[in-house]
C-alpha cells in the first residue's frame, strides 16, 4: 500500500505542477490581448441567460445534437467526463485510505454504480462511432469534401486512445475489486461485475495485485490525459463552458460589434491610428475573448462543411483560420510575454514567428492569406454550426478593418464601391435623383417625407439602394408598395434623403464610412420622427435593426415578409388567384441565420393557392449563401466555382418553375446564375427568380404585377 501511495501521489504532484504551469502560461497569453469589458458586463447582466446557455449548450449539447449520430456520441462522451469524476474520487480514496473505500452516503447506491458503468460503456460506444466517422470521412479519401481536412488528425486519434484507456483501466480496477470483495456496489454496476466474474478464477492474490495495478493505471491515464488536454485542441473540454458564457448574445447573429480600442468604442473624431487599435493588425490586438475563441476550437469541421467559400473551392476554411490564429498565438507567445529588453535574445524560430504579418501572402509568410480574408461572405454558417460558439465573422471583419483602414489593402473593385458610397451615398455611384424614379411607375401616390413623417403614417418604407436603383430589385419595391397600398397601410418613403445604410462599408472593414452614412441616416430618421420601419433588403433590415442602436438610432424594424405575412394572416391581404407553380425558396443569410426569419416567407407562399413548395437540401439554418454578403457583391469571384452558381445548381435539383427569395442581393445573384444556366441549356427558359412579394401580388391581383409586366 505504501509503494502504491508513493507512486500515486508522486505522479499526481508532478502532473498537477505541469498543469498549473500550462494553465498560467495560457492565461498570460490570453490576457496579453485587448480587454473586453463588454463581455464581462454582459455575463454579469444576463445571469439567467448564462445559466440557460450552460444547461442547453454545454450540458444539453444542443448544437452538437443537430447532427444526430456524432451528436449523441459526443453527448455520452461529454457526460462520461462529468459522471466519472465520482470514479476518480473513489480511486483517490482507495489510494489514500485503502482499497475498500467508498464515497460517504452515496458510495454504495446501486443507482450510482449503474450510472458509472452505463456512461463508461456508452462512452466506449461513442469512441467506436467517432472512429467509424473519422475513417469514413478521412481527408485521404475525401480531400476537401472531408470536414476533417486541415485538422490535427494525430492529436484526435491520441485523445480517442486516451479515452479508451480511461474506460478499460476503470473496469480493470473495478472488476478486480469485485473479485477481491472490495467493490462497494451491487449488481447495478453490471459491467464491473461482468469483468469481476471473468477475473475471479485468477485467484485472490492475483486480483489484489490487479486491483492495485488497475488503480495506478487509472490514475496515471487521467494525469497523462490532463497534460495532453492542456496542450492540445481538446482544451475545449475546459474552455467551451467559458466561451459559451462570454459569447455575444444578440438575436441570432445580429450586429457586427463596433470597433474597440482598449475596451472602448472608437470615436473617429478623436481617434489616432498611432495610439488606438484599428481592427486587428497583429495577434496581440485580439481581445482575451478572441484568444478564448482560438483555444476553444475543437477542429470538428462543422463550420468548414457549411462554408460557401470552402464548398466552392476557395481557400477560406473558418476552422483552419481559427486554428492558424491559435497556432500563431502560441508560437509567438514567448515574444509577447517577454520584456522588451529580453526579446532580442529569444530563439530564432520565435523571432521569425513574431516577424510574420497577420495578413499576408505566402511570400511574406502571412498567418492569414488575403484570399482567405476576402473570400468570406459573412453568411454566418460557421457561427451557426460551431458547437462552442466561436465568433468567426467578428474576427474576419476586425482583420479586414486593419487591412482597409491602416494598410489600404483590399480588392480594387471594392475601392470603387467605397468611393461611390462616400460621394454618392450608394454603392453603384448613381445619382441620388434616381432614388425616387420607381414611384413614377406606380398608379397611386407614394408619400415622400419632406420634413416630418405625417402623423397617420404607420411605417417608413426603407427602400434601400438596390430597391431604388437596381432594375430587378425595383420590381420587389413596387410590389411591396402596392401590397401595402392595397392593405391600407399608411407608409411614406424618404426618397432623395435616403442613403445607403453603410452595410457594405462595414462588412468590408471601412468602419469610418459606415459611421458617416449611419450617423447621416440616423439624423434624418430622428428629425423626421421615425419610429417604425419596414425594409425589403435583409442587409438594410439587419443594419437598421441591430447596428444603428450602437450609434443612437433605435427603431422598430420589420422585414417586408414579416409585415406581409401579418397582413395576410389578419385578412388585410387575401391571395385568391392560383399560382400553379413548383417553387423552391432560397433563405437570405441576413434574414435567416442573422435574424431567424424563416417562417414568414414560407407562410406567405403557403397562403398562395396552387403553389407547390419544394425545399432545397440546404435550407433554413443550413441554407447556402448566394455569394453577395460581406461586401462580396462588389468584388470579383476569381477562385473556384461561383457561389451563386453552386446555389442555383442546388435549386435546379428540385426541378422548380420558379426560385423565390426575399432579398434584392439574392435576387440579382441567383438571377445572374440562372441566366448563365439558360444560355448553356442547363435551365429551362421559363425559369425565373422572384421575390415572395411578387408571388403574393400576382395572386391578389390575378394578373402580373406592373414590374413583371415590363
XYZ file of C-alpha atoms in Angstrom:
710
model
C 0.000 0.000 0.000
C 2.886 2.362 0.809
C 4.504 1.858 -2.603
C 1.131 2.355 -4.291
C 0.576 5.543 -2.279
C 4.041 6.940 -3.063
C 3.731 6.241 -6.783
C 0.196 7.665 -6.969
C 0.955 10.832 -5.017
C 4.262 11.484 -6.783
C 2.623 11.183 -10.195
C -0.199 13.457 -9.089
C 2.137 16.150 -7.759
C 4.237 16.159 -10.958
C 1.189 16.227 -13.239
C -0.508 18.989 -11.276
C 2.665 21.079 -11.304
C 2.878 20.750 -15.101
C -0.836 21.501 -15.407
C -0.643 24.634 -13.263
C 2.357 25.842 -15.255
C 0.487 25.343 -18.540
C -2.695 27.000 -17.296
C -0.721 30.000 -16.064
C 1.003 30.271 -19.452
C -2.308 30.104 -21.353
C -3.884 32.682 -19.054
C -0.978 35.095 -19.534
C -1.167 34.713 -23.318
C -4.924 35.347 -23.367
C -4.709 38.355 -21.068
C -1.973 39.894 -23.216
C -4.753 40.778 -25.653
C -7.107 43.738 -25.632
C -9.626 43.999 -22.775
C -13.257 43.090 -23.398
C -15.229 44.705 -20.559
C -18.451 44.406 -22.580
C -18.259 40.600 -22.349
C -17.846 40.681 -18.580
C -20.681 43.180 -18.232
C -22.958 41.119 -20.483
C -22.309 37.966 -18.476
C -22.983 39.825 -15.231
C -26.178 41.442 -16.536
C -27.601 38.277 -18.084
C -27.158 35.661 -15.377
C -30.396 33.916 -16.319
C -29.320 33.613 -19.943
C -25.902 32.407 -18.812
C -27.412 29.606 -16.743
C -29.707 28.668 -19.624
C -26.748 28.692 -22.006
C -24.757 26.335 -19.808
C -27.724 23.980 -19.433
C -28.747 23.998 -23.101
C -25.454 24.442 -24.945
C -22.940 22.747 -22.635
C -24.869 20.136 -20.671
C -27.621 19.648 -23.239
C -25.263 19.767 -26.256
C -27.968 21.467 -28.375
C -25.779 22.436 -31.305
C -23.929 19.124 -31.393
C -27.194 17.198 -31.458
C -28.185 18.942 -34.696
C -26.027 16.214 -36.237
C -27.736 13.265 -34.583
C -25.238 10.393 -34.704
C -21.996 12.263 -33.892
C -24.005 14.487 -31.552
C -25.236 11.553 -29.475
C -21.757 10.034 -29.400
C -20.302 13.302 -28.127
C -23.170 13.710 -25.651
C -22.292 10.436 -23.924
C -18.540 11.025 -24.006
C -19.005 14.516 -22.542
C -21.227 13.224 -19.758
C -18.719 10.441 -19.093
C -16.147 13.126 -18.253
C -18.576 14.550 -15.687
C -20.017 11.407 -14.146
C -16.735 9.524 -13.972
C -15.370 12.200 -11.654
C -17.079 10.093 -8.966
C -14.949 7.099 -10.001
C -11.804 9.192 -9.598
C -12.979 10.275 -6.163
C -13.251 6.579 -5.341
C -9.839 5.926 -6.901
C -8.080 8.564 -4.807
C -9.998 7.435 -1.748
C -8.719 3.911 -2.353
C -5.203 5.249 -2.890
C -5.193 7.207 0.367
C -7.239 5.057 2.744
C -7.417 1.554 1.322
C -8.996 -0.437 -1.489
C -12.264 -0.907 0.391
C -13.001 2.855 0.268
C -16.426 4.127 -0.802
C -17.845 7.655 -1.102
C -19.727 8.523 2.097
C -23.543 8.335 1.866
C -23.836 7.649 -1.885
C -20.910 5.281 -2.334
C -22.965 2.094 -2.003
C -26.014 3.133 -4.025
C -26.613 0.711 -6.876
C -28.039 3.579 -8.929
C -24.679 5.352 -8.848
C -22.824 2.146 -9.672
C -25.141 1.540 -12.629
C -24.741 5.129 -13.851
C -20.955 4.916 -13.689
C -20.850 1.668 -15.652
C -23.511 2.745 -18.126
C -21.836 6.026 -19.027
C -18.446 4.316 -19.396
C -19.920 1.740 -21.780
C -21.797 4.478 -23.654
C -18.558 6.470 -23.943
C -16.813 3.405 -25.360
C -19.573 3.027 -27.965
C -19.156 6.739 -28.677
C -15.478 6.098 -29.373
C -16.463 3.396 -31.855
C -18.782 5.859 -33.596
C -16.061 8.517 -33.695
C -13.614 6.002 -35.132
C -16.019 4.991 -37.892
C -16.820 8.640 -38.689
C -13.152 9.585 -38.899
C -12.292 6.604 -41.100
C -15.305 7.185 -43.324
C -14.559 10.911 -43.622
C -10.797 10.652 -43.844
C -9.199 13.548 -45.779
C -7.056 10.936 -47.531
C -10.252 9.573 -49.102
C -12.358 12.708 -49.497
C -9.794 15.544 -49.562
C -11.719 18.874 -49.385
C -15.039 17.083 -49.004
C -13.896 15.893 -45.571
C -14.741 18.217 -42.701
C -11.518 16.977 -41.053
C -9.364 18.376 -43.862
C -6.787 20.602 -42.179
C -7.424 19.312 -38.651
C -4.650 17.920 -36.455
C -5.573 14.286 -37.043
C -2.823 12.712 -34.928
C -3.956 14.578 -31.840
C -7.554 13.492 -32.374
C -6.599 9.812 -32.568
C -4.418 10.188 -29.451
C -7.341 11.599 -27.481
C -9.655 8.791 -28.609
C -6.981 6.340 -27.474
C -6.670 8.056 -24.092
C -10.448 7.980 -23.507
C -10.346 4.267 -24.316
C -7.581 3.879 -21.728
C -9.724 5.625 -19.117
C -12.549 3.147 -19.770
C -10.585 -0.106 -19.736
C -8.431 0.815 -16.718
C -11.583 1.761 -14.849
C -13.125 -1.649 -15.454
C -9.839 -3.422 -14.629
C -9.660 -1.606 -11.278
C -13.354 -2.134 -10.516
C -13.512 -5.699 -11.830
C -10.564 -6.730 -9.679
C -12.304 -5.030 -6.751
C -15.366 -7.195 -7.361
C -13.176 -10.303 -7.359
C -11.463 -9.327 -4.083
C -14.669 -8.225 -2.361
C -13.616 -4.566 -2.114
C -16.194 -3.265 -4.600
C -18.916 -1.202 -2.871
C -21.703 -1.561 -5.461
C -24.128 -4.418 -6.119
C -25.270 -5.848 -9.433
C -26.326 -2.398 -10.694
C -22.702 -1.871 -11.725
C -23.265 -4.518 -14.384
C -20.058 -4.200 -16.399
C -17.807 -4.113 -13.325
C -19.419 -7.329 -12.082
C -19.098 -8.899 -15.530
C -15.360 -8.139 -15.579
C -15.069 -9.300 -11.962
C -16.647 -12.647 -12.875
C -14.086 -13.069 -15.646
C -11.181 -12.225 -13.310
C -12.286 -14.243 -10.254
C -10.820 -17.599 -11.430
C -7.345 -15.973 -11.302
C -7.490 -16.071 -7.502
C -7.479 -13.544 -4.685
C -3.775 -12.687 -4.704
C -3.668 -12.057 -8.435
C -6.779 -9.899 -8.304
C -5.407 -7.956 -5.341
C -2.339 -7.144 -7.416
C -4.518 -6.341 -10.448
C -6.588 -4.023 -8.310
C -3.518 -2.016 -7.274
C -2.126 -2.000 -10.814
C -5.523 -1.027 -12.254
C -5.866 1.735 -9.683
C -2.460 3.229 -10.515
C -3.050 2.851 -14.260
C -6.446 4.511 -13.982
C -5.000 7.461 -12.066
C -1.938 7.615 -14.313
C -4.023 7.664 -17.507
C -6.071 10.519 -16.112
C -2.969 12.531 -15.201
C -1.339 11.981 -18.593
C -4.647 12.814 -20.253
C -4.827 16.068 -18.297
C -1.443 17.161 -19.631
C -2.381 16.142 -23.185
C -5.663 18.078 -22.988
C -3.945 21.236 -21.750
C -1.516 21.044 -24.669
C -3.995 20.163 -27.434
C -7.201 21.217 -29.140
C -9.100 19.219 -26.504
C -8.549 22.184 -24.234
C -12.159 22.894 -25.237
C -13.195 20.416 -22.529
C -12.432 23.162 -20.010
C -12.834 26.274 -22.160
C -16.089 25.596 -24.020
C -18.261 26.479 -20.992
C -16.329 29.754 -20.631
C -16.677 30.545 -24.318
C -20.417 29.960 -24.140
C -20.589 32.138 -21.030
C -18.848 35.117 -22.652
C -20.310 34.885 -26.149
C -22.260 37.766 -27.664
C -25.987 37.488 -27.018
C -27.727 39.097 -29.979
C -30.937 37.832 -31.539
C -29.417 35.278 -33.914
C -26.027 36.514 -35.203
C -27.150 40.123 -35.078
C -24.724 43.038 -35.492
C -21.030 43.374 -36.133
C -19.574 44.761 -32.889
C -18.260 48.337 -33.068
C -14.552 48.989 -33.426
C -12.989 48.882 -29.980
C -9.655 50.075 -28.670
C -8.579 49.325 -25.112
C -12.102 48.145 -24.362
C -13.820 51.338 -25.564
C -15.651 52.153 -28.834
C -13.532 54.261 -31.174
C -14.610 57.862 -31.717
C -13.269 58.752 -35.165
C -13.272 62.455 -34.372
C -10.596 61.846 -31.739
C -9.058 58.516 -32.797
C -5.333 58.284 -33.508
C -4.109 55.261 -35.504
C -0.726 55.561 -33.780
C -2.321 55.269 -30.356
C -5.593 53.401 -30.870
C -6.089 49.855 -32.104
C -7.773 49.919 -35.506
C -9.016 46.399 -36.080
C -6.554 43.539 -35.767
C -3.127 44.075 -37.289
C -1.236 41.641 -35.067
C -2.236 38.763 -32.838
C -1.918 40.859 -29.660
C -4.672 43.149 -30.976
C -7.306 40.479 -30.409
C -9.200 40.581 -27.132
C -8.936 37.879 -24.491
C -12.279 36.652 -25.835
C -10.590 36.218 -29.204
C -7.876 34.086 -27.600
C -10.627 32.137 -25.833
C -12.244 31.502 -29.231
C -8.965 30.264 -30.696
C -8.284 27.884 -27.814
C -11.872 26.588 -27.752
C -11.820 25.290 -31.340
C -12.476 21.541 -31.398
C -11.383 21.178 -35.056
C -14.640 19.312 -35.699
C -15.009 20.950 -39.111
C -18.740 21.612 -38.898
C -18.111 25.227 -39.846
C -15.949 24.154 -42.763
C -18.563 21.722 -44.062
C -21.158 24.523 -44.267
C -18.920 27.353 -45.526
C -19.916 28.504 -49.042
C -16.370 29.664 -49.790
C -14.822 26.312 -48.847
C -17.540 24.390 -50.699
C -16.773 26.230 -53.931
C -13.017 25.683 -53.959
C -11.819 28.834 -52.231
C -9.015 28.875 -49.640
C -11.177 30.042 -46.730
C -11.967 27.459 -44.087
C -13.366 29.041 -40.914
C -11.844 26.148 -38.980
C -8.300 26.496 -40.285
C -8.489 30.294 -39.967
C -9.130 29.916 -36.228
C -6.512 27.163 -35.961
C -3.899 29.292 -37.742
C -4.568 32.207 -35.400
C -4.303 29.898 -32.373
C -1.095 28.245 -33.565
C 0.441 31.628 -34.347
C -0.544 32.993 -30.928
C 1.059 30.060 -29.122
C 4.194 30.166 -31.271
C 4.574 33.927 -30.752
C 3.712 33.713 -27.039
C 7.329 33.776 -25.754
C 7.841 37.040 -27.670
C 4.552 38.522 -26.428
C 5.266 37.639 -22.802
C 8.936 38.638 -22.804
C 10.095 42.037 -21.621
C 11.225 44.467 -24.358
C 14.895 44.124 -23.450
C 14.677 40.312 -23.488
C 13.160 39.860 -26.922
C 16.374 40.068 -28.954
C 17.742 37.056 -27.057
C 14.783 34.794 -27.876
C 15.277 31.727 -30.104
C 15.390 32.372 -33.832
C 12.185 30.465 -34.543
C 10.274 32.656 -32.062
C 11.667 35.852 -33.607
C 10.766 34.553 -37.051
C 7.212 33.875 -35.895
C 6.987 37.315 -34.302
C 8.000 38.908 -37.593
C 5.201 37.315 -39.607
C 2.427 39.695 -40.726
C -1.023 38.717 -39.528
C -2.390 39.031 -43.074
C -0.048 38.421 -45.988
C 0.650 36.183 -48.948
C 2.926 33.147 -48.999
C 5.942 35.227 -49.963
C 5.575 37.421 -46.900
C 4.761 34.368 -44.733
C 1.469 35.872 -43.595
C -0.535 33.983 -40.994
C -3.771 34.541 -42.933
C -3.642 34.767 -46.725
C -5.511 37.760 -48.205
C -7.570 35.404 -50.396
C -8.741 33.695 -47.216
C -9.765 37.004 -45.658
C -11.612 38.340 -48.702
C -13.426 35.095 -49.555
C -15.809 35.440 -46.612
C -19.433 36.343 -47.383
C -20.348 36.914 -43.722
C -23.146 34.383 -44.238
C -22.845 33.145 -40.650
C -22.972 29.418 -41.406
C -19.767 28.912 -39.415
C -21.074 30.680 -36.307
C -24.438 28.926 -36.573
C -22.819 25.487 -36.696
C -19.998 25.979 -34.185
C -20.769 23.882 -31.073
C -18.598 26.111 -28.862
C -19.873 29.494 -30.116
C -16.723 30.771 -31.814
C -17.314 34.144 -33.487
C -15.506 33.720 -36.805
C -17.165 36.665 -38.572
C -16.196 39.161 -35.871
C -12.535 38.194 -36.215
C -12.640 38.337 -40.019
C -14.270 41.784 -40.004
C -11.743 43.039 -37.441
C -8.816 41.860 -39.581
C -10.445 43.472 -42.620
C -10.746 46.744 -40.679
C -6.994 46.906 -40.192
C -6.288 45.976 -43.813
C -8.704 48.605 -45.166
C -8.197 51.478 -42.736
C -4.484 51.170 -41.930
C -2.911 49.201 -44.784
C -5.319 50.385 -47.541
C -5.112 46.827 -48.820
C -8.282 45.364 -50.299
C -9.656 44.221 -53.687
C -9.529 47.121 -56.149
C -13.159 46.856 -57.245
C -14.236 47.282 -53.610
C -12.413 50.608 -53.644
C -14.765 51.834 -56.359
C -17.718 50.845 -54.165
C -16.289 52.788 -51.207
C -15.788 55.909 -53.324
C -19.347 55.646 -54.578
C -20.658 55.344 -51.016
C -18.661 58.337 -49.899
C -19.519 60.557 -52.848
C -22.970 59.415 -53.962
C -24.437 57.611 -50.948
C -24.929 54.345 -52.853
C -22.525 51.572 -53.937
C -23.257 51.957 -57.667
C -22.404 55.647 -57.791
C -25.745 56.562 -59.355
C -27.320 59.973 -58.945
C -29.461 60.409 -55.851
C -32.137 61.849 -58.153
C -32.811 58.324 -59.394
C -33.872 57.103 -55.956
C -37.483 58.133 -56.470
C -37.931 57.174 -60.135
C -39.676 53.897 -59.260
C -42.550 55.867 -57.723
C -43.447 57.298 -61.128
C -44.167 53.781 -62.395
C -46.986 53.203 -59.882
C -50.629 54.109 -60.372
C -51.025 55.625 -56.911
C -49.283 58.282 -54.891
C -46.466 57.332 -52.542
C -45.932 59.990 -49.835
C -42.383 61.297 -49.586
C -41.060 62.727 -46.336
C -40.134 66.371 -46.733
C -39.651 67.363 -43.112
C -41.634 65.330 -40.592
C -43.311 61.974 -41.044
C -47.083 62.535 -41.390
C -48.835 61.677 -38.131
C -51.024 58.933 -39.599
C -48.025 57.097 -41.090
C -47.657 53.554 -39.752
C -44.286 52.737 -41.327
C -41.411 54.416 -43.034
C -40.688 52.246 -46.077
C -36.896 51.968 -46.263
C -36.365 51.274 -49.963
C -32.606 50.716 -49.919
C -30.063 51.284 -52.678
C -30.839 48.098 -54.598
C -34.585 48.547 -54.195
C -34.407 52.066 -55.623
C -31.685 51.707 -58.249
C -31.362 48.086 -59.434
C -33.947 47.120 -62.054
C -34.707 43.632 -60.744
C -34.916 44.778 -57.136
C -37.181 47.678 -58.150
C -39.827 45.079 -59.045
C -39.865 43.988 -55.407
C -40.052 47.603 -54.236
C -43.069 48.325 -56.432
C -44.777 45.061 -55.458
C -44.352 45.770 -51.730
C -45.546 49.361 -52.125
C -48.639 48.191 -53.992
C -49.371 45.473 -51.429
C -49.146 47.990 -48.587
C -51.434 50.312 -50.548
C -53.980 47.522 -51.125
C -53.871 46.565 -47.431
C -54.485 50.163 -46.399
C -51.146 50.519 -44.597
C -50.130 54.148 -44.317
C -46.482 54.447 -45.308
C -44.017 57.001 -46.616
C -40.519 56.968 -48.096
C -37.510 59.222 -47.633
C -36.840 59.428 -51.361
C -33.820 61.587 -52.107
C -32.957 61.902 -48.398
C -32.278 58.165 -48.079
C -28.667 56.994 -48.283
C -27.026 53.588 -48.056
C -27.190 52.162 -44.544
C -23.433 51.565 -44.770
C -23.626 47.770 -44.556
C -21.233 47.138 -47.499
C -18.649 49.502 -45.999
C -18.847 47.947 -42.535
C -18.671 44.375 -43.818
C -15.688 45.312 -45.988
C -13.981 46.812 -42.944
C -14.295 50.537 -43.673
C -15.864 51.500 -40.365
C -15.330 55.230 -40.922
C -17.608 55.371 -43.987
C -20.150 53.137 -42.252
C -20.354 55.519 -39.315
C -20.515 58.534 -41.604
C -23.507 57.098 -43.509
C -25.157 55.706 -40.388
C -24.974 58.992 -38.495
C -26.350 60.824 -41.524
C -29.288 58.422 -41.778
C -29.939 58.419 -38.037
C -30.091 62.210 -38.036
C -32.547 62.110 -40.959
C -34.721 59.459 -39.314
C -34.729 61.129 -35.920
C -35.503 64.559 -37.377
C -38.429 63.021 -39.283
C -39.736 61.380 -36.105
C -39.489 57.832 -37.458
C -40.358 55.040 -35.017
C -41.276 52.058 -37.216
C -39.527 50.967 -40.403
C -40.229 48.252 -42.982
C -37.328 47.224 -45.230
C -37.162 44.853 -48.200
C -33.399 44.314 -48.054
C -32.221 41.974 -45.262
C -28.893 43.830 -45.150
C -30.690 47.140 -44.540
C -33.041 45.370 -42.124
C -30.145 43.926 -40.110
C -28.198 47.195 -40.075
C -31.142 49.402 -39.123
C -32.408 46.970 -36.503
C -29.214 45.656 -34.936
C -26.350 48.060 -35.727
C -27.812 51.555 -35.695
C -28.589 51.295 -31.957
C -24.801 51.277 -31.436
C -24.834 54.878 -32.710
C -28.034 56.056 -31.061
C -30.577 55.092 -33.713
C -33.181 52.796 -32.157
C -36.247 51.899 -34.213
C -38.795 49.118 -34.522
C -37.732 47.478 -37.776
C -39.528 44.693 -39.652
C -38.716 42.905 -42.882
C -41.339 43.131 -45.592
C -42.036 39.383 -45.392
C -42.836 39.744 -41.690
C -45.268 42.586 -42.351
C -46.860 40.948 -45.401
C -47.282 37.661 -43.546
C -49.064 39.543 -40.757
C -51.315 41.337 -43.264
C -52.261 38.043 -44.900
C -52.849 36.390 -41.519
C -55.150 39.196 -40.376
C -57.108 39.257 -43.626
C -55.911 42.640 -44.881
C -54.383 40.884 -47.887
C -56.140 37.898 -49.469
C -54.427 35.847 -52.181
C -57.145 34.340 -54.396
C -55.800 33.565 -57.858
C -53.899 30.254 -58.059
C -50.222 30.387 -58.989
C -49.764 26.895 -60.368
C -46.020 26.615 -59.970
C -43.457 24.464 -58.236
C -41.358 26.859 -56.180
C -38.184 26.441 -54.148
C -37.323 29.148 -51.630
C -33.800 30.442 -51.005
C -33.151 31.740 -47.471
C -31.204 35.026 -47.492
C -28.413 34.732 -44.926
C -29.024 38.141 -43.350
C -32.729 37.395 -42.993
C -32.394 33.783 -41.885
C -29.284 32.998 -39.869
C -28.625 36.608 -38.886
C -32.189 37.330 -37.741
C -34.005 33.957 -37.533
C -36.738 34.930 -40.017
C -37.509 31.587 -41.633
C -41.247 31.001 -41.314
C -42.847 34.221 -42.604
C -41.727 33.973 -46.270
C -42.837 30.344 -46.302
C -46.126 31.269 -44.607
C -46.860 33.741 -47.406
C -46.220 31.140 -50.104
C -48.336 28.601 -48.217
C -51.309 31.003 -48.421
C -50.985 31.462 -52.209
C -53.310 28.921 -53.919
C -51.658 26.498 -56.310
C -48.104 26.957 -55.091
C -46.174 23.723 -54.544
C -43.092 24.290 -52.417
C -40.002 22.113 -52.500
C -37.121 22.771 -50.098
C -33.519 22.581 -51.237
C -31.423 20.102 -49.270
C -29.611 23.030 -47.645
C -32.227 25.344 -46.205
C -33.169 27.423 -43.162
C -30.302 27.478 -40.636
C -28.241 25.304 -43.012
C -29.097 27.417 -46.027
C -26.383 28.132 -48.595
C -25.285 31.687 -49.374
C -25.882 33.434 -52.731
C -22.374 34.901 -52.527
C -23.253 38.601 -52.121
C -22.768 39.204 -48.379
C -19.681 40.573 -46.687
C -19.410 43.179 -49.494
C -18.726 40.317 -51.930
C -21.485 41.792 -54.141
C -18.872 44.338 -55.256
C -15.866 42.021 -55.553
C -14.985 39.705 -58.406
C -15.100 35.968 -57.683
C -11.935 34.680 -59.301
C -11.218 31.499 -57.330
C -13.107 28.234 -57.661
C -16.750 27.864 -58.618
C -19.045 30.865 -58.279
C -21.115 30.617 -55.105
C -24.306 31.754 -56.840
C -23.812 29.038 -59.469
C -23.450 26.407 -56.751
C -26.660 27.607 -55.112
C -28.588 27.598 -58.398
C -27.343 24.054 -59.071
C -28.923 23.069 -55.751
C -32.132 24.850 -56.699
C -32.265 23.088 -60.064
C -32.147 19.715 -58.301
C -35.727 20.430 -57.141
C -36.826 20.983 -60.784
C -38.598 24.266 -59.959
C -40.740 26.516 -62.137
C -39.677 29.473 -60.002
C -36.992 30.246 -57.432
C -38.240 32.637 -54.774
C -36.320 34.655 -52.232
C -36.701 37.762 -50.065
C -33.541 39.776 -50.697
C -32.529 42.069 -53.580
C -28.922 40.846 -53.442
C -30.056 37.227 -53.671
C -32.421 38.208 -56.482
C -29.529 39.608 -58.505
C -27.015 36.849 -57.737
C -29.408 33.963 -58.350
C -30.838 35.695 -61.411
C -27.369 36.067 -62.946
C -26.581 32.396 -62.319
C -29.931 31.283 -63.760
C -29.345 33.360 -66.893
C -25.954 31.669 -67.324
C -27.636 28.294 -66.972
C -30.249 29.232 -69.545
C -27.618 30.325 -72.059
C -25.813 26.990 -71.683
C -29.010 24.927 -71.802
C -28.767 23.968 -68.146
C -32.109 25.504 -67.150
C -35.460 25.890 -68.846
C -36.147 29.273 -70.426
C -39.257 29.822 -68.307
C -37.358 29.589 -65.016
C -37.271 32.872 -63.113
C -36.246 34.143 -59.701
C -38.739 36.397 -57.916
C -39.295 37.923 -54.515
C -42.017 36.388 -52.345
C -43.915 39.685 -52.571
C -44.153 39.298 -56.347
C -45.828 35.904 -55.942
C -48.256 37.389 -53.444
C -49.321 40.318 -55.612
C -49.818 38.055 -58.620
C -52.273 36.010 -56.593
C -54.024 39.019 -55.064
C -54.438 40.945 -58.327
C -54.938 37.937 -60.580
C -52.505 39.398 -63.082
C -48.763 40.072 -63.354
C -47.598 42.888 -61.133
C -46.698 46.080 -63.041
C -42.996 45.462 -62.635
C -43.196 41.945 -64.069
C -45.361 43.129 -66.967
C -42.451 45.195 -68.208
